[in-house]
Amino acid sequence: LRMVCMYFVVLHHFFVHGIQAIMGFQGFSEQSNDLLITFINGFIFFCLNCFLLISGYFGISFKVKGLLNIYIQCFFYGLVFYLLHLYISDQPIGWVVLRKSFFVISHSPWWYVTSYIYLYLMAPLLNKAIKHLTKKEYIYVLFIFTILNLYFGYFWGGAFNPNGRGIMNFIYLYLIGRYLKIHVDFSKFSTASIRQKSLLVYLVSSILLGVMALVVHKSGIQLLESRVWALNNPLIIIYSVAILIFFSTLKFQSNTINWLAKSCLAVYLIHEYGYVNQYIYPVVTRSYYYMMSSFGNITGVFTLVFLAFVLFMACLLIDKVRIAITTPVEKVMMKIWFLIKGKFSGLFYRIVEE
């Protein structure tokens, strides 16, 4: 499911950051091809929320190594692609940007990574709280988070979570994922029944989301457009949960898929980095416009689907090279961490004993 979600993240970005942005569309246009893209986007926009639901379903086990791995990936791609950009564009080094490469968590160009790190750091406390909650108490917690995120956040634009991109929504989705894993007994239902109902919920929600987007466009109210694609939109949350439930019924094992899945984060880091996508999106847009003009709207959309797959696979393979380069560095840094940890732990115990 992580692989599917990340592929759809790439395709979604092609739609909104590539086609609709570069071709001069502000949200939607009257052209049928843009309306088609908008409607299709409604069927794939579960991708961002699903990552958090998956994290909750399986649980985040906080490890310094995991945190270090995320940092090294962000640092590596931020630095390497910035230097490549300078080489290609023949520009002088911008020291402010270069310094930010070392502080990629607090000054990250990837908003999703920053919010996810917050969740990662809070995971031990969340897991401990969840462990001691009864089912009734857990439902109450979810109810409170639903009120905060949906009523105060989504419907009234509360500053703490107006669009679902903050830590509040990330925690909310994590809690939903954990609840499904711990307290929902899917064995009471047949696999066929679960798949049929979850797919039905997904399809109905996707259609409603697409229709909502088109209606908002017709209204001409720009403020409402951002509400449609907010990550705390109830429809998006509902069909994201439906997708997770559907995939939880599938039993599939592949060493190759598992090997590739380890590089999912890199796909996001590479294609959504500003100094990379400024070269990618114009190429994608020109290819789409040519195919759409020559062979029709459907062919244009399939061109985007194909190019998204090519970029997706290319990023996965690029990250395998990155892993070979940074793994020795990561091992050295972990040895340093254990050395520091051991010394400070001994100091702590001596102080306590005294």
Short mmCIF file of C-alpha atoms in Angstrom, two decimals:
data_model
loop_
_atom_site.label_atom_id
_atom_site.label_comp_id
_atom_site.label_asym_id
_atom_site.label_seq_id
_atom_site.Cartn_x
_atom_site.Cartn_y
_atom_site.Cartn_z
CA LEU A 1 0.00 0.00 0.00
CA ARG A 2 2.90 2.40 0.70
CA MET A 3 4.10 1.89 -2.87
CA VAL A 4 0.63 2.55 -4.29
CA CYS A 5 0.24 5.67 -2.15
CA MET A 6 3.61 7.11 -3.13
CA TYR A 7 2.93 6.50 -6.82
CA PHE A 8 -0.35 8.40 -6.46
CA VAL A 9 1.49 11.20 -4.64
CA VAL A 10 3.66 11.62 -7.75
CA LEU A 11 0.63 11.53 -10.05
CA HIS A 12 -1.27 13.99 -7.82
CA HIS A 13 1.67 16.41 -7.95
CA PHE A 14 1.75 16.08 -11.72
CA PHE A 15 -1.89 17.15 -11.74
CA VAL A 16 -1.76 20.10 -9.35
CA HIS A 17 1.85 21.34 -9.47
CA GLY A 18 2.47 20.45 -13.08
CA ILE A 19 -0.53 20.64 -15.38
CA GLN A 20 -2.85 23.01 -13.53
CA ALA A 21 -0.09 25.30 -12.27
CA ILE A 22 2.30 25.56 -15.21
CA MET A 23 -0.41 25.75 -17.88
CA GLY A 24 -1.81 28.77 -16.06
CA PHE A 25 -4.84 27.15 -14.46
CA GLN A 26 -5.89 28.56 -11.12
CA GLY A 27 -7.46 25.49 -9.55
CA PHE A 28 -9.82 24.61 -12.39
CA SER A 29 -10.59 25.82 -15.86
CA GLU A 30 -13.48 25.46 -18.27
CA GLN A 31 -11.47 23.14 -20.47
CA SER A 32 -12.65 19.53 -20.37
CA ASN A 33 -9.15 18.12 -19.94
CA ASP A 34 -8.61 20.09 -16.72
CA LEU A 35 -12.01 19.05 -15.40
CA LEU A 36 -11.14 15.41 -16.16
CA ILE A 37 -7.85 15.72 -14.27
CA THR A 38 -9.67 17.31 -11.34
CA PHE A 39 -12.19 14.50 -11.21
CA ILE A 40 -9.51 11.78 -11.41
CA ASN A 41 -7.57 13.52 -8.65
CA GLY A 42 -10.53 12.86 -6.39
CA PHE A 43 -9.93 9.12 -6.75
CA ILE A 44 -6.24 9.19 -5.77
CA PHE A 45 -6.06 11.85 -3.07
CA PHE A 46 -6.21 9.28 -0.27
CA CYS A 47 -2.45 8.84 -0.77
CA LEU A 48 -1.26 11.39 1.80
CA ASN A 49 -3.60 10.41 4.63
CA CYS A 50 -3.07 6.72 4.01
CA PHE A 51 0.61 6.96 4.94
CA LEU A 52 -0.37 8.17 8.40
CA LEU A 53 -3.09 5.55 8.76
CA ILE A 54 -0.54 2.86 7.84
CA SER A 55 1.87 4.26 10.44
CA GLY A 56 -0.89 4.02 13.02
CA TYR A 57 -2.05 0.58 11.91
CA PHE A 58 1.41 -0.94 12.32
CA GLY A 59 2.59 1.51 14.98
CA ILE A 60 5.68 3.70 14.99
CA SER A 61 8.51 2.22 16.99
CA PHE A 62 10.75 5.16 17.82
CA LYS A 63 14.43 4.51 17.19
CA VAL A 64 17.32 6.92 16.95
CA LYS A 65 18.47 4.97 13.90
CA GLY A 66 15.13 5.60 12.20
CA LEU A 67 15.28 9.31 12.96
CA LEU A 68 18.88 9.47 11.74
CA ASN A 69 17.92 7.66 8.54
CA ILE A 70 15.23 10.24 7.76
CA TYR A 71 17.64 13.09 8.47
CA ILE A 72 20.38 11.60 6.28
CA GLN A 73 17.96 11.14 3.38
CA CYS A 74 16.75 14.73 3.64
CA PHE A 75 20.27 16.09 4.03
CA PHE A 76 21.66 14.02 1.15
CA TYR A 77 19.00 14.94 -1.40
CA GLY A 78 18.75 18.54 -0.26
CA LEU A 79 22.50 19.08 -0.59
CA VAL A 80 23.18 16.99 -3.71
CA PHE A 81 20.36 18.39 -5.80
CA TYR A 82 21.06 21.95 -4.73
CA LEU A 83 24.69 21.60 -5.83
CA LEU A 84 23.59 20.00 -9.10
CA HIS A 85 21.23 22.91 -9.68
CA LEU A 86 24.09 25.36 -9.13
CA TYR A 87 26.24 23.43 -11.62
CA ILE A 88 23.51 23.33 -14.28
CA SER A 89 22.44 26.94 -13.86
CA ASP A 90 26.00 28.23 -13.33
CA GLN A 91 24.97 30.22 -10.25
CA PRO A 92 27.05 31.08 -7.18
CA ILE A 93 26.45 29.23 -3.94
CA GLY A 94 23.70 30.65 -1.78
CA TRP A 95 25.06 30.21 1.72
CA VAL A 96 21.67 30.62 3.36
CA VAL A 97 20.25 27.73 1.32
CA LEU A 98 23.39 25.70 1.95
CA ARG A 99 23.10 26.19 5.71
CA LYS A 100 19.49 25.07 5.59
CA SER A 101 20.67 21.78 4.09
CA PHE A 102 22.11 20.95 7.51
CA PHE A 103 18.85 21.84 9.26
CA VAL A 104 16.49 19.97 6.95
CA ILE A 105 14.06 19.09 9.72
CA SER A 106 13.42 22.57 11.13
CA HIS A 107 13.95 24.29 7.74
CA SER A 108 12.61 21.55 5.52
CA PRO A 109 11.37 22.27 1.99
CA TRP A 110 9.14 19.21 2.47
CA TRP A 111 6.22 20.14 4.77
CA TYR A 112 5.09 16.51 5.07
CA VAL A 113 8.46 15.40 6.42
CA THR A 114 8.46 18.11 9.09
CA SER A 115 5.00 17.16 10.37
CA TYR A 116 5.87 13.46 10.23
CA ILE A 117 9.00 14.04 12.32
CA TYR A 118 6.83 15.71 14.95
CA LEU A 119 4.63 12.62 14.96
CA TYR A 120 7.67 10.32 15.07
CA LEU A 121 9.02 12.12 18.13
CA MET A 122 5.66 11.95 19.89
CA ALA A 123 5.01 8.29 18.99
CA PRO A 124 6.47 6.79 22.21
CA LEU A 125 4.14 8.89 24.35
CA LEU A 126 1.16 8.20 22.09
CA ASN A 127 1.85 4.45 22.12
CA LYS A 128 2.13 4.41 25.91
CA ALA A 129 -1.15 6.29 26.28
CA ILE A 130 -2.91 4.00 23.79
CA LYS A 131 -1.64 0.93 25.62
CA HIS A 132 -3.38 2.00 28.83
CA LEU A 133 -6.64 3.19 27.27
CA THR A 134 -9.71 0.99 27.44
CA LYS A 135 -11.76 0.69 24.27
CA LYS A 136 -14.37 3.05 25.70
CA GLU A 137 -11.72 5.62 26.62
CA TYR A 138 -10.11 5.28 23.18
CA ILE A 139 -13.46 5.99 21.50
CA TYR A 140 -13.83 9.09 23.67
CA VAL A 141 -10.35 10.30 22.65
CA LEU A 142 -11.21 9.76 18.96
CA PHE A 143 -14.47 11.64 19.47
CA ILE A 144 -12.62 14.63 20.97
CA PHE A 145 -10.04 14.62 18.15
CA THR A 146 -12.85 14.39 15.59
CA ILE A 147 -14.54 17.46 17.04
CA LEU A 148 -11.25 19.38 17.16
CA ASN A 149 -10.05 18.39 13.69
CA LEU A 150 -13.29 18.40 11.75
CA TYR A 151 -15.62 20.86 13.44
CA PHE A 152 -13.17 23.46 14.76
CA GLY A 153 -10.41 22.75 12.23
CA TYR A 154 -12.02 21.88 8.89
CA PHE A 155 -15.44 23.51 9.07
CA TRP A 156 -14.41 26.68 10.94
CA GLY A 157 -10.78 26.96 9.81
CA GLY A 158 -9.27 26.85 13.29
CA ALA A 159 -5.67 28.04 13.25
CA PHE A 160 -4.39 24.81 14.84
CA ASN A 161 -5.59 22.66 11.93
CA PRO A 162 -7.28 24.54 9.06
CA ASN A 163 -6.14 22.23 6.25
CA GLY A 164 -4.98 18.99 7.88
CA ARG A 165 -1.28 19.61 7.25
CA GLY A 166 -0.32 20.05 10.89
CA ILE A 167 0.58 17.71 13.71
CA MET A 168 -3.03 17.69 15.01
CA ASN A 169 -4.34 15.86 11.94
CA PHE A 170 -1.28 13.60 11.84
CA ILE A 171 -1.96 12.46 15.42
CA TYR A 172 -5.65 12.04 14.63
CA LEU A 173 -4.97 9.73 11.69
CA TYR A 174 -2.35 7.82 13.67
CA LEU A 175 -4.91 7.20 16.43
CA ILE A 176 -7.48 6.00 13.88
CA GLY A 177 -4.96 3.56 12.42
CA ARG A 178 -4.05 2.18 15.86
CA TYR A 179 -7.72 1.82 16.80
CA LEU A 180 -8.44 -0.22 13.67
CA LYS A 181 -5.54 -2.52 14.47
CA ILE A 182 -6.23 -2.96 18.19
CA HIS A 183 -9.99 -2.75 18.66
CA VAL A 184 -11.65 -3.72 15.36
CA ASP A 185 -12.02 -7.47 14.87
CA PHE A 186 -12.31 -7.92 11.12
CA SER A 187 -12.40 -11.71 11.54
CA LYS A 188 -16.09 -11.40 12.38
CA PHE A 189 -16.75 -10.53 8.75
CA SER A 190 -15.98 -12.39 5.56
CA THR A 191 -13.08 -11.11 3.48
CA ALA A 192 -15.36 -10.67 0.47
CA SER A 193 -17.79 -8.59 2.50
CA ILE A 194 -15.03 -6.32 3.85
CA ARG A 195 -13.61 -5.77 0.37
CA GLN A 196 -16.99 -5.04 -1.19
CA LYS A 197 -18.05 -2.57 1.49
CA SER A 198 -14.70 -0.78 1.69
CA LEU A 199 -14.56 -0.44 -2.11
CA LEU A 200 -18.12 0.87 -2.16
CA VAL A 201 -17.27 3.50 0.46
CA TYR A 202 -14.16 4.44 -1.50
CA LEU A 203 -15.99 4.78 -4.83
CA VAL A 204 -18.93 6.75 -3.42
CA SER A 205 -16.60 9.08 -1.49
CA SER A 206 -14.35 9.59 -4.54
CA ILE A 207 -17.30 10.50 -6.75
CA LEU A 208 -18.69 12.87 -4.13
CA LEU A 209 -15.28 14.50 -3.74
CA GLY A 210 -14.94 14.95 -7.51
CA VAL A 211 -18.44 16.40 -7.80
CA MET A 212 -17.76 18.70 -4.84
CA ALA A 213 -14.62 19.99 -6.56
CA LEU A 214 -16.49 20.75 -9.78
CA VAL A 215 -19.37 22.47 -7.95
CA VAL A 216 -16.93 24.62 -6.01
CA HIS A 217 -15.31 25.66 -9.27
CA LYS A 218 -18.63 26.65 -10.73
CA SER A 219 -19.36 28.77 -7.66
CA GLY A 220 -16.21 30.80 -8.33
CA ILE A 221 -15.36 31.00 -4.63
CA GLN A 222 -11.60 30.41 -4.38
CA LEU A 223 -11.64 29.96 -0.61
CA LEU A 224 -13.87 26.90 -0.91
CA GLU A 225 -11.46 25.27 -3.36
CA SER A 226 -8.81 24.85 -0.66
CA ARG A 227 -11.44 23.29 1.59
CA VAL A 228 -12.14 20.55 -0.95
CA TRP A 229 -8.54 19.33 -0.95
CA ALA A 230 -7.85 19.86 2.76
CA LEU A 231 -6.45 16.68 4.31
CA ASN A 232 -8.98 16.92 7.14
CA ASN A 233 -11.90 16.96 4.71
CA PRO A 234 -14.21 14.26 6.18
CA LEU A 235 -14.67 12.64 2.75
CA ILE A 236 -10.92 12.30 2.28
CA ILE A 237 -10.48 10.81 5.75
CA ILE A 238 -13.36 8.36 5.22
CA TYR A 239 -12.15 7.00 1.91
CA SER A 240 -8.55 6.88 3.13
CA VAL A 241 -9.73 4.59 5.96
CA ALA A 242 -11.70 2.51 3.43
CA ILE A 243 -8.57 2.00 1.31
CA LEU A 244 -6.56 0.93 4.37
CA ILE A 245 -9.25 -1.58 5.35
CA PHE A 246 -9.40 -2.97 1.80
CA PHE A 247 -5.64 -3.47 1.57
CA SER A 248 -5.53 -5.02 5.05
CA THR A 249 -7.47 -7.98 3.59
CA LEU A 250 -4.87 -8.63 0.90
CA LYS A 251 -2.12 -11.14 1.54
CA PHE A 252 0.86 -10.44 -0.65
CA GLN A 253 4.54 -11.12 -0.07
CA SER A 254 7.39 -10.12 -2.35
CA ASN A 255 11.02 -9.58 -1.45
CA THR A 256 11.42 -7.29 -4.46
CA ILE A 257 8.48 -5.11 -3.44
CA ASN A 258 9.76 -4.94 0.15
CA TRP A 259 13.22 -3.98 -1.14
CA LEU A 260 11.78 -1.19 -3.28
CA ALA A 261 9.35 -0.02 -0.57
CA LYS A 262 12.28 0.95 1.68
CA SER A 263 12.92 3.83 -0.72
CA CYS A 264 9.37 5.24 -0.78
CA LEU A 265 10.33 8.36 1.16
CA ALA A 266 13.05 9.11 -1.38
CA VAL A 267 10.46 9.32 -4.16
CA TYR A 268 8.79 12.19 -2.32
CA LEU A 269 12.06 13.88 -1.39
CA ILE A 270 13.42 13.78 -4.94
CA HIS A 271 10.45 14.73 -7.09
CA GLU A 272 9.04 17.38 -4.72
CA TYR A 273 12.31 19.20 -4.11
CA GLY A 274 12.13 22.68 -5.60
CA TYR A 275 15.44 22.48 -7.46
CA VAL A 276 14.33 19.22 -9.08
CA ASN A 277 10.67 19.68 -9.90
CA GLN A 278 11.34 22.98 -11.65
CA TYR A 279 12.94 20.85 -14.36
CA ILE A 280 10.49 17.93 -14.17
CA TYR A 281 7.11 19.64 -14.29
CA PRO A 282 7.69 21.68 -17.49
CA VAL A 283 8.75 18.50 -19.33
CA VAL A 284 5.72 16.62 -18.03
CA THR A 285 3.40 19.49 -18.97
CA ARG A 286 4.74 19.80 -22.52
CA SER A 287 4.47 16.03 -23.03
CA TYR A 288 0.91 16.02 -21.72
CA TYR A 289 -0.13 19.02 -23.80
CA TYR A 290 1.32 17.49 -26.99
CA MET A 291 -0.37 14.10 -26.47
CA MET A 292 -3.65 15.70 -25.42
CA SER A 293 -3.69 18.06 -28.42
CA SER A 294 -2.72 15.33 -30.87
CA PHE A 295 -4.67 12.32 -29.61
CA GLY A 296 -7.29 13.55 -27.14
CA ASN A 297 -7.82 14.06 -23.42
CA ILE A 298 -7.73 10.40 -22.43
CA THR A 299 -4.37 9.88 -24.15
CA GLY A 300 -3.04 12.94 -22.34
CA VAL A 301 -4.08 11.49 -18.98
CA PHE A 302 -2.50 8.11 -19.78
CA THR A 303 0.69 9.99 -20.68
CA LEU A 304 0.74 11.44 -17.17
CA VAL A 305 0.09 8.01 -15.66
CA PHE A 306 3.02 6.55 -17.61
CA LEU A 307 5.42 9.43 -16.87
CA ALA A 308 4.53 9.26 -13.17
CA PHE A 309 5.41 5.56 -13.16
CA VAL A 310 8.72 6.21 -14.93
CA LEU A 311 9.66 8.92 -12.43
CA PHE A 312 8.49 6.77 -9.52
CA MET A 313 10.73 3.86 -10.54
CA ALA A 314 13.66 6.15 -11.35
CA CYS A 315 13.52 7.69 -7.86
CA LEU A 316 13.41 4.24 -6.24
CA LEU A 317 16.52 3.17 -8.14
CA ILE A 318 18.33 6.44 -7.45
CA ASP A 319 17.78 5.86 -3.76
CA LYS A 320 19.48 2.47 -3.95
CA VAL A 321 22.63 4.34 -5.01
CA ARG A 322 22.10 6.78 -2.13
CA ILE A 323 21.80 3.90 0.33
CA ALA A 324 25.12 2.46 -0.82
CA ILE A 325 26.76 5.84 -0.29
CA THR A 326 25.23 6.84 3.05
CA THR A 327 25.02 3.48 4.86
CA PRO A 328 28.69 3.59 6.00
CA VAL A 329 28.16 7.16 7.24
CA GLU A 330 25.03 6.11 9.10
CA LYS A 331 26.89 3.25 10.79
CA VAL A 332 29.67 5.58 11.95
CA MET A 333 27.13 8.09 13.31
CA MET A 334 25.30 5.32 15.18
CA LYS A 335 28.57 4.20 16.79
CA ILE A 336 29.19 7.77 17.91
CA TRP A 337 25.65 7.94 19.29
CA PHE A 338 26.07 4.73 21.31
CA LEU A 339 29.39 6.00 22.63
CA ILE A 340 27.84 9.31 23.76
CA LYS A 341 24.78 7.52 25.12
CA GLY A 342 26.94 5.15 27.15
CA LYS A 343 28.97 7.95 28.71
CA PHE A 344 25.98 10.12 29.57
CA SER A 345 24.03 7.13 30.88
CA GLY A 346 26.90 6.29 33.23
CA LEU A 347 27.09 9.90 34.38
CA PHE A 348 23.34 9.96 34.99
CA TYR A 349 23.40 6.81 37.11
CA ARG A 350 26.35 8.11 39.17
CA ILE A 351 24.47 11.34 39.89
CA VAL A 352 21.35 9.41 40.90
CA GLU A 353 23.35 7.09 43.18
CA GLU A 354 25.07 10.01 44.87
#
